[in-house]
Coordinates of C-alpha atoms and ligand atoms in Angstrom, one line a residue:
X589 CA 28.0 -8.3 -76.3
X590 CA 26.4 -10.8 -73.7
X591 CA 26.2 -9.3 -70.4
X592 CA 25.2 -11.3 -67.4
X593 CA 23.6 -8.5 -65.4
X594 CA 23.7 -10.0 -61.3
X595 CA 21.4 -9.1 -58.7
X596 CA 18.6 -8.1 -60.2
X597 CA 16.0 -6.2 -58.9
X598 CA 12.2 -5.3 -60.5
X599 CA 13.5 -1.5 -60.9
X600 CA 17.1 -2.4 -62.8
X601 CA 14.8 -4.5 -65.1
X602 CA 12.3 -1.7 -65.6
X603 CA 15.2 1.0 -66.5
X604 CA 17.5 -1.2 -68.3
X605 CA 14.1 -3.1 -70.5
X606 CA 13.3 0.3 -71.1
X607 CA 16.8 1.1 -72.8
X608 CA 17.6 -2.2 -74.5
X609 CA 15.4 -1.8 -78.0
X610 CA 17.9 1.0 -78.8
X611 CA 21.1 -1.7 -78.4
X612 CA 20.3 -4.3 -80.7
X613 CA 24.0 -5.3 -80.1
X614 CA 23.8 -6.0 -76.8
X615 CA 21.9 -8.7 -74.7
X616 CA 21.4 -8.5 -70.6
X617 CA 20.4 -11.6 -69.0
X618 CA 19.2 -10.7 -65.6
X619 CA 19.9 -12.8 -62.1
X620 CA 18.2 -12.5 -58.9
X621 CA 21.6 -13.6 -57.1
X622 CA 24.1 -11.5 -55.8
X623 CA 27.9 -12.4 -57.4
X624 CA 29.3 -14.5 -55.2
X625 CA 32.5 -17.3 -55.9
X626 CA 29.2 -19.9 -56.5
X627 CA 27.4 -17.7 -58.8
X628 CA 30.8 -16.3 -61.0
X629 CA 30.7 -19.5 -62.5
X630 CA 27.3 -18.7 -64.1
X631 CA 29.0 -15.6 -66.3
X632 CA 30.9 -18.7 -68.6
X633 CA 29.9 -17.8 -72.0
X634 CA 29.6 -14.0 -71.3
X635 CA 31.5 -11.2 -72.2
X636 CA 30.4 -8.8 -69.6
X637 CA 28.8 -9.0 -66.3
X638 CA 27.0 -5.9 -64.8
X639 CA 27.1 -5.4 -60.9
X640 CA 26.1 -3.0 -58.0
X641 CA 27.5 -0.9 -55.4
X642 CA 27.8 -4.1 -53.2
X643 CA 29.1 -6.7 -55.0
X644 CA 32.9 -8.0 -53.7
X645 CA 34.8 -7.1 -56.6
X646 CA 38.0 -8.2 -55.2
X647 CA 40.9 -10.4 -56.2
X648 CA 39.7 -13.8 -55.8
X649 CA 36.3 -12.8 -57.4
X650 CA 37.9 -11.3 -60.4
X651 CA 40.1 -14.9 -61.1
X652 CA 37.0 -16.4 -61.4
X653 CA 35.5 -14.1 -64.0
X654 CA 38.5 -14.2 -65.7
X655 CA 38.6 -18.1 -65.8
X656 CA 34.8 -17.8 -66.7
X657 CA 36.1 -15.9 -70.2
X658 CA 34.8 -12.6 -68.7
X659 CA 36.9 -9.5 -70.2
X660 CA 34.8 -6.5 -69.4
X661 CA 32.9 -5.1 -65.4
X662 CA 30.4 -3.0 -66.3
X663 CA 29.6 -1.3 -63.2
X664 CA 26.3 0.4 -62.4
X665 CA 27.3 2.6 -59.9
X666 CA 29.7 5.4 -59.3
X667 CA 31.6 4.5 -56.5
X668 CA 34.3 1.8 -56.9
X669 CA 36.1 0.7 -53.6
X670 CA 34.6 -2.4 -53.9
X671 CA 36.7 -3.2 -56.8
X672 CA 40.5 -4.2 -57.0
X673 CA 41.5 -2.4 -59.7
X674 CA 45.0 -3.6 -60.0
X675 CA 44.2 -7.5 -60.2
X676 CA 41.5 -6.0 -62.7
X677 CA 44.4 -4.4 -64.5
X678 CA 46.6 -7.9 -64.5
X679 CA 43.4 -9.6 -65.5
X680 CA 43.0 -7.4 -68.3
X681 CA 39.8 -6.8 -67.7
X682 CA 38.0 -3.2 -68.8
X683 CA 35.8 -1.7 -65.5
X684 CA 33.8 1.0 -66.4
X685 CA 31.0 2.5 -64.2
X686 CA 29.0 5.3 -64.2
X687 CA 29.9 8.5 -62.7
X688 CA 27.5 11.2 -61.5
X689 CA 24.6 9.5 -62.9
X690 CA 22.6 11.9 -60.8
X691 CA 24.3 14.0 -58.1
X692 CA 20.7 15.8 -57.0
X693 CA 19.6 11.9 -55.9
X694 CA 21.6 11.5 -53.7
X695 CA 22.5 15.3 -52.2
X696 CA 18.5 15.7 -51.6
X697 CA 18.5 11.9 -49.9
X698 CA 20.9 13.3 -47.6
X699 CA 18.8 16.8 -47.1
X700 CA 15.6 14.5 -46.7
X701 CA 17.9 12.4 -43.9
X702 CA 19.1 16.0 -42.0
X703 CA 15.2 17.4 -41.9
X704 CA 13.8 13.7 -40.5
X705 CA 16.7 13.6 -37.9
X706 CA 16.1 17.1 -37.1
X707 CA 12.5 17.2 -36.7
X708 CA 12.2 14.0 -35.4
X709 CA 9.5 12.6 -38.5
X710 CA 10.7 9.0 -37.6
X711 CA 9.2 9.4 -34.2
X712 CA 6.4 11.9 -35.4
X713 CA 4.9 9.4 -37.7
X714 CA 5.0 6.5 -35.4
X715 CA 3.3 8.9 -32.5
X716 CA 0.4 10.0 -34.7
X717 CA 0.3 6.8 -35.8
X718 CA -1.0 5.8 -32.1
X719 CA -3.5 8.9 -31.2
X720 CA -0.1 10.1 -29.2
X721 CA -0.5 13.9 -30.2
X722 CA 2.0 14.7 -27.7
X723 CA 4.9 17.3 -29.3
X724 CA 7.3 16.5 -26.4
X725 CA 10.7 15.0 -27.9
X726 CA 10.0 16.8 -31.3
X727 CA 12.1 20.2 -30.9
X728 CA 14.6 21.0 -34.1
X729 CA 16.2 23.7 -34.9
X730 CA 15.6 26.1 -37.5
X731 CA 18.1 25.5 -40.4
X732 CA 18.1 28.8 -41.6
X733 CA 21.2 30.6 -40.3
X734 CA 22.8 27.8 -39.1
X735 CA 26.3 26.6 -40.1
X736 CA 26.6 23.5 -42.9
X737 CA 29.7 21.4 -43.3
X738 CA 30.3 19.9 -46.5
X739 CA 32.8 17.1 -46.9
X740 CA 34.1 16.5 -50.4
X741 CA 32.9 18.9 -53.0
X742 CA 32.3 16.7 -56.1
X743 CA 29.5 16.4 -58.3
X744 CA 27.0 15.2 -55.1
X745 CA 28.7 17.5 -52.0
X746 CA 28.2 20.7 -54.9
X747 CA 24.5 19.5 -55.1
X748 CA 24.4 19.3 -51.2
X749 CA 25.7 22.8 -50.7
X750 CA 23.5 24.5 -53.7
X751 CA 20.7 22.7 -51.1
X752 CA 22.0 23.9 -47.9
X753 CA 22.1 27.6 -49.5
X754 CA 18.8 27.3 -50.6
X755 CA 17.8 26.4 -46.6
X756 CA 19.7 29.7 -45.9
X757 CA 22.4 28.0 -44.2
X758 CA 26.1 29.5 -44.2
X759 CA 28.1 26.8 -45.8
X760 CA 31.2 25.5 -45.2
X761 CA 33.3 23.0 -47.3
X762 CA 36.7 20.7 -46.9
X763 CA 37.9 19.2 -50.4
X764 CA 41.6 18.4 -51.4
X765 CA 40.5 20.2 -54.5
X766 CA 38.4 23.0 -53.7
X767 CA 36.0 24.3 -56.7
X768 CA 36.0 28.1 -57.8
X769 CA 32.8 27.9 -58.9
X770 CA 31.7 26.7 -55.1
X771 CA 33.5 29.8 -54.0
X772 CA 31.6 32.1 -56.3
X773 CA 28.3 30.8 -55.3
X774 CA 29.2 31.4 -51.6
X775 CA 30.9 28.4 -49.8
X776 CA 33.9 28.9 -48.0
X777 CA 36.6 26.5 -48.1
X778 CA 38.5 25.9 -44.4
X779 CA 40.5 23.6 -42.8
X780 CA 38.3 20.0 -42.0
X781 CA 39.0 21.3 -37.9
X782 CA 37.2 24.2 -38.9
X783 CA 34.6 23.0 -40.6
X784 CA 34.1 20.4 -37.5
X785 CA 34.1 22.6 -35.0
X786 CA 31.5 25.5 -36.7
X787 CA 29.1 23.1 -38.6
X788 CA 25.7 22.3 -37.3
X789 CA 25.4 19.7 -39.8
X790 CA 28.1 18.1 -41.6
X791 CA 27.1 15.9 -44.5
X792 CA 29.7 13.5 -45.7
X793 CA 30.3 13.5 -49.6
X794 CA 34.3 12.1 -50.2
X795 CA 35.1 8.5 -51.6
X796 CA 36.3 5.7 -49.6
X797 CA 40.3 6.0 -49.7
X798 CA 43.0 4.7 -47.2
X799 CA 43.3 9.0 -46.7
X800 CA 39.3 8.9 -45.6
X801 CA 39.0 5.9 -43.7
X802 CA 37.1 6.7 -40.3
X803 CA 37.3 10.2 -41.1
X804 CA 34.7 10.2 -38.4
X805 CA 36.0 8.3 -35.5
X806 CA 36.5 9.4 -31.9
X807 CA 39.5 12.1 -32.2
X808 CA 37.3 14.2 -34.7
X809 CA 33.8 13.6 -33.3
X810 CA 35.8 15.2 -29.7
X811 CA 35.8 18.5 -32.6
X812 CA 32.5 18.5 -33.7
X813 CA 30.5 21.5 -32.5
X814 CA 28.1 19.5 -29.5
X815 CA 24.7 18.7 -30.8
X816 CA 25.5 18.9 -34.4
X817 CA 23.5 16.5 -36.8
X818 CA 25.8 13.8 -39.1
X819 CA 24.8 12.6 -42.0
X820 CA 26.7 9.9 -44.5
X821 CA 25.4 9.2 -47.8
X822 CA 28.5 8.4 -49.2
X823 CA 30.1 5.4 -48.1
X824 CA 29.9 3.1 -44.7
X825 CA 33.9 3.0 -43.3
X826 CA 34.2 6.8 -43.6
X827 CA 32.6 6.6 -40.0
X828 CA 33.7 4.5 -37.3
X829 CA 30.8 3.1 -35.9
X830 CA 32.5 1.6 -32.5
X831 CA 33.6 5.4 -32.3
X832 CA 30.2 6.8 -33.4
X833 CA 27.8 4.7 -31.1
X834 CA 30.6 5.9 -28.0
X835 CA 29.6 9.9 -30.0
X836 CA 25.9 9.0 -29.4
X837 CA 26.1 7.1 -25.8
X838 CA 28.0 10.9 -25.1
X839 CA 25.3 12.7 -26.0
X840 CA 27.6 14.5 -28.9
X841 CA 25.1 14.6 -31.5
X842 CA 21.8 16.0 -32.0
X843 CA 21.1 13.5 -35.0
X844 CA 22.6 11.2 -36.9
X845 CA 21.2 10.2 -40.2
X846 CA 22.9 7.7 -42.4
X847 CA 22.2 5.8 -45.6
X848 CA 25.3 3.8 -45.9
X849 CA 27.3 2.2 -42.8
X850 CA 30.6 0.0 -42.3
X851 CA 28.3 -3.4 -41.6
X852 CA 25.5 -2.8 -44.8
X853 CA 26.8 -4.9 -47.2
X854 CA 25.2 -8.4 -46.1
X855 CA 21.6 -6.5 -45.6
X856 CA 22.3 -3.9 -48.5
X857 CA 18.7 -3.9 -51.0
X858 CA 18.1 -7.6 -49.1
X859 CA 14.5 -8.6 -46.9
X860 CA 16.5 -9.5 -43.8
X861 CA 13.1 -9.5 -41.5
X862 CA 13.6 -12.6 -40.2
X863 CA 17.1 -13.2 -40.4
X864 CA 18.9 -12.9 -36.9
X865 CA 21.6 -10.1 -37.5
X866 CA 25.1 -11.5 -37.0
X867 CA 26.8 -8.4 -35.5
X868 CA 25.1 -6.1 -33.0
X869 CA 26.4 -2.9 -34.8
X870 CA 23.4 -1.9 -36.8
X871 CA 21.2 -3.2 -34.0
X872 CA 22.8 -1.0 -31.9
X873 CA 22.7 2.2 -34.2
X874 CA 18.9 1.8 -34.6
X875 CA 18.1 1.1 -30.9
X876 CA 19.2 4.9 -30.4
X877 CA 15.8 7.7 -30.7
X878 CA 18.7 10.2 -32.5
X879 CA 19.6 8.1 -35.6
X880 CA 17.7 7.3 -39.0
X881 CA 19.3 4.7 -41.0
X882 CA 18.2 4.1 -44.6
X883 CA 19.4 1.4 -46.9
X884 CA 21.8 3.2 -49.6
X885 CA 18.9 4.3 -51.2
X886 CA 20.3 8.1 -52.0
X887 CA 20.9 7.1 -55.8
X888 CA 16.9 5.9 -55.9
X889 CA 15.2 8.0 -58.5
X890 CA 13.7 7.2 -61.6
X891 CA 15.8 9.7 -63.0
X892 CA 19.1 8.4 -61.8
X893 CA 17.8 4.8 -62.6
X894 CA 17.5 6.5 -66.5
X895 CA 20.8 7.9 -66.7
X896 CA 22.6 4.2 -65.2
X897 CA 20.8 2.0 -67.8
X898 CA 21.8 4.5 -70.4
X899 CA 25.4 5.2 -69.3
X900 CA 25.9 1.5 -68.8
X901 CA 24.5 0.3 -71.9
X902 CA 26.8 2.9 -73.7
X903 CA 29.5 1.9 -71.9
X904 CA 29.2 -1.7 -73.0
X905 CA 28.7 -0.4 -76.6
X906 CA 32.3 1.6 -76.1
X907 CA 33.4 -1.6 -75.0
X908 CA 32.3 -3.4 -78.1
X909 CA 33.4 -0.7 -80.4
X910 CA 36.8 -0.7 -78.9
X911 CA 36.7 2.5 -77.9
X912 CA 36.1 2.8 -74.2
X913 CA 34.8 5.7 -73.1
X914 CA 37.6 7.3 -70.9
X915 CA 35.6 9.3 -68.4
X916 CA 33.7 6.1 -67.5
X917 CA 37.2 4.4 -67.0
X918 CA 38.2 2.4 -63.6
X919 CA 41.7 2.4 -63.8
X920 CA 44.7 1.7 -61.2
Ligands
NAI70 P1 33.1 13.0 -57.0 O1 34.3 12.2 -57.4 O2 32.4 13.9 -57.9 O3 33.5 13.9 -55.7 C1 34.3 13.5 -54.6 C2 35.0 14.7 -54.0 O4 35.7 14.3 -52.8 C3 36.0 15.4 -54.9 O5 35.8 16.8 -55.0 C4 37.3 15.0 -54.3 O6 38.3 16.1 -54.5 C5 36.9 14.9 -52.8 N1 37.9 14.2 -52.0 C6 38.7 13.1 -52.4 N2 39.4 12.8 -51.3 C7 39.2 13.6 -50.3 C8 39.7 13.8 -49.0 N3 40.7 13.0 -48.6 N4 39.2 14.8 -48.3 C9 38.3 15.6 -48.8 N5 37.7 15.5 -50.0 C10 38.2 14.5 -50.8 O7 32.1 12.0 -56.3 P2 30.5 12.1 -56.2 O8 29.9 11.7 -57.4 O9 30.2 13.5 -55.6 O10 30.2 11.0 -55.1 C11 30.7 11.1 -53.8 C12 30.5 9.7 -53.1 O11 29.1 9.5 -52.9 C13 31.0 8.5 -53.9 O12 32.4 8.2 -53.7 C14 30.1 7.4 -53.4 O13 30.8 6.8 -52.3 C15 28.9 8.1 -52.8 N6 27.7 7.7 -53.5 C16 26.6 7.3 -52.7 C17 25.4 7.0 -53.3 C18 24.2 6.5 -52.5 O14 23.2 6.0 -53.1 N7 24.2 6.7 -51.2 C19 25.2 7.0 -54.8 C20 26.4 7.6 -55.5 C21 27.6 7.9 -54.8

């Protein structure tokens, strides 16, 4: 199989490179650009291309694999709402991706994001950095005993609340399917109102759905327990960021700490340093002292950089062997 592999960075070479000997079937040719309509044309003469979290996906994008003989998407990622499955389904295309490559990545990116916010390390660093020994503007709180709202309670929220327990928090969780085995290790399921109004940190770990669009917008941040600390790791448009900056300008939250956010997609693993930003949003968010924003970097371990190459050489294999691996399937 010949799979163009798009937007290639030095650590996707490393971890795929590191993989390939043991698919002699299989050859990855690696781009620096992004898949855009310009650079679809470049997969003619593959079978597969291989793209991230943020490449568009979407109807127009897929014609043009398709008219470029592409038949299979291998996706290198776990999340899929960049993707539209049902022209993927007319085009007859196979998506596969690669489903909780590493749920501890991501659930300890959004712990590391909860302490920072909380004990102020963006500001702490910077201070120290300039002889300013001063302490004032640092005050946390003391996780321990406090109240921990977990949203979605899949493979990265369970990881989360394990985490939170271990801080001696009291956790509380809102899934559509809660998990017994959650229960038995202590979470208690309620009502996402609840969980709002009780949580003094509430870490966002559900998929992008029409049904989770701006979850977090101005009706539920009024419900959130005053001063709590936000954090999303899991995707942008589950917060409404008009909504959210009014939140902050209210003083509603202690803390905000996010990795992924509604505008990310042009900067998204991109050296934007001299670029002047076309909307204000992110601007905005990051002129506040109370919000951290990272660049989707919760999946960034070499662990969970291990597991993709593997899973997504094996899924092109499954591919080849005309035996898609089901679990791994995108479907409509
Ligand atoms: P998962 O599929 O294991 O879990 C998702 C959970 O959300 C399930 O328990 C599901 O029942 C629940 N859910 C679905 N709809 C819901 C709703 N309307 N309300 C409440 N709960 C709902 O997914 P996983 O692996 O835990 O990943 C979660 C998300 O994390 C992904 O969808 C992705 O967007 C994001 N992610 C972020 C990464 C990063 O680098 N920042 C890396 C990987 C994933």
């Amino acid at each position: 199989m010949k799979i163009l592999f798009y937007d290639a960075k030095p650590y996707d070479r490393e971890s795929f490179d590191a993989h390939l000997p043991d698919y002699p079937s299989i050859t990855l040719d690696y781009i620096e650009a992004d898949l855009t309509p310009r650079t679809a044309r470049l997969a003619q003469g593959y079978d597969a291309i291989c793209a991230f979290v943020n490449a568009d996906l979407g109807r127009d994008m897929l014609r043009l694999l398709y008219e470029a003989g592409v038949k299979t998407i291998l996706l290198r990622c776990a999340g899929f709402n960049q993707l539209d499955a049902y022209a993927a389904d007319e085009y007859d295309m196979t998506v596969l991706r690669v489903p909780g490559y590493s749920p501890e990545a991501v659930a300890e990116h959004a712990m590391a994001l909860a302490l920072a916010i909380n004990r102020r390390l963006h500001k702490a660093y910077i201070k120290v950095r300039e002889n300013n020994f001063s302490l004032v503007g640092l005050t946390g709180m003391t996780f321990r005993g406090k109240v921990a709202g977990i949203v979605g309670t899949g493979k990265i929220g369970q990881a989360m609340c394990r985490i939170c327990r271990g801080f001696g928090m009291r956790v509380l969780a809102y899934d559509k399917y809660p998990s017994d085995e959650m229960r038995g290790e202590g979470v208690e399921y309620v009502p996402l109102e609840q969980l709002l109004a009780q949580s003094d940190l509430v870490s966002l770990h559900c998929p992008l759905t029409d049904e989770t669009y701006h979850m977090i917008r101005t009706e539920t941040i009024h419900q959130m327990k005053p001063g709590c600390i936000l954090i999303n790791t899991s995707r942008g448009a589950l917060v409404d960021s008009q909504d959210l900056i009014e939140g902050i300008r209210d003083h509603r939250f202690f803390g905000v700490g996010l990795d992924v956010y509604e505008e990310e997609n042009d900067n998204v693993f991109e050296n934007r340093e001299d670029d002047i930003l076309k909307s204000s949003i992110t601007a905005r968010l990051l002129s506040f002292p109370n919000v951290i924003i990272t660049s989707h970097q919760g999946f960034l371990t070499r662990e969970a950089l291990d597991a993709i190459a593997r899973t997504t050489l094996d899924n092109a294999v499954s591919v080849e062997q005309h035996a898609p691996i089901e679990a791994n399937l995108v479907g409509v």
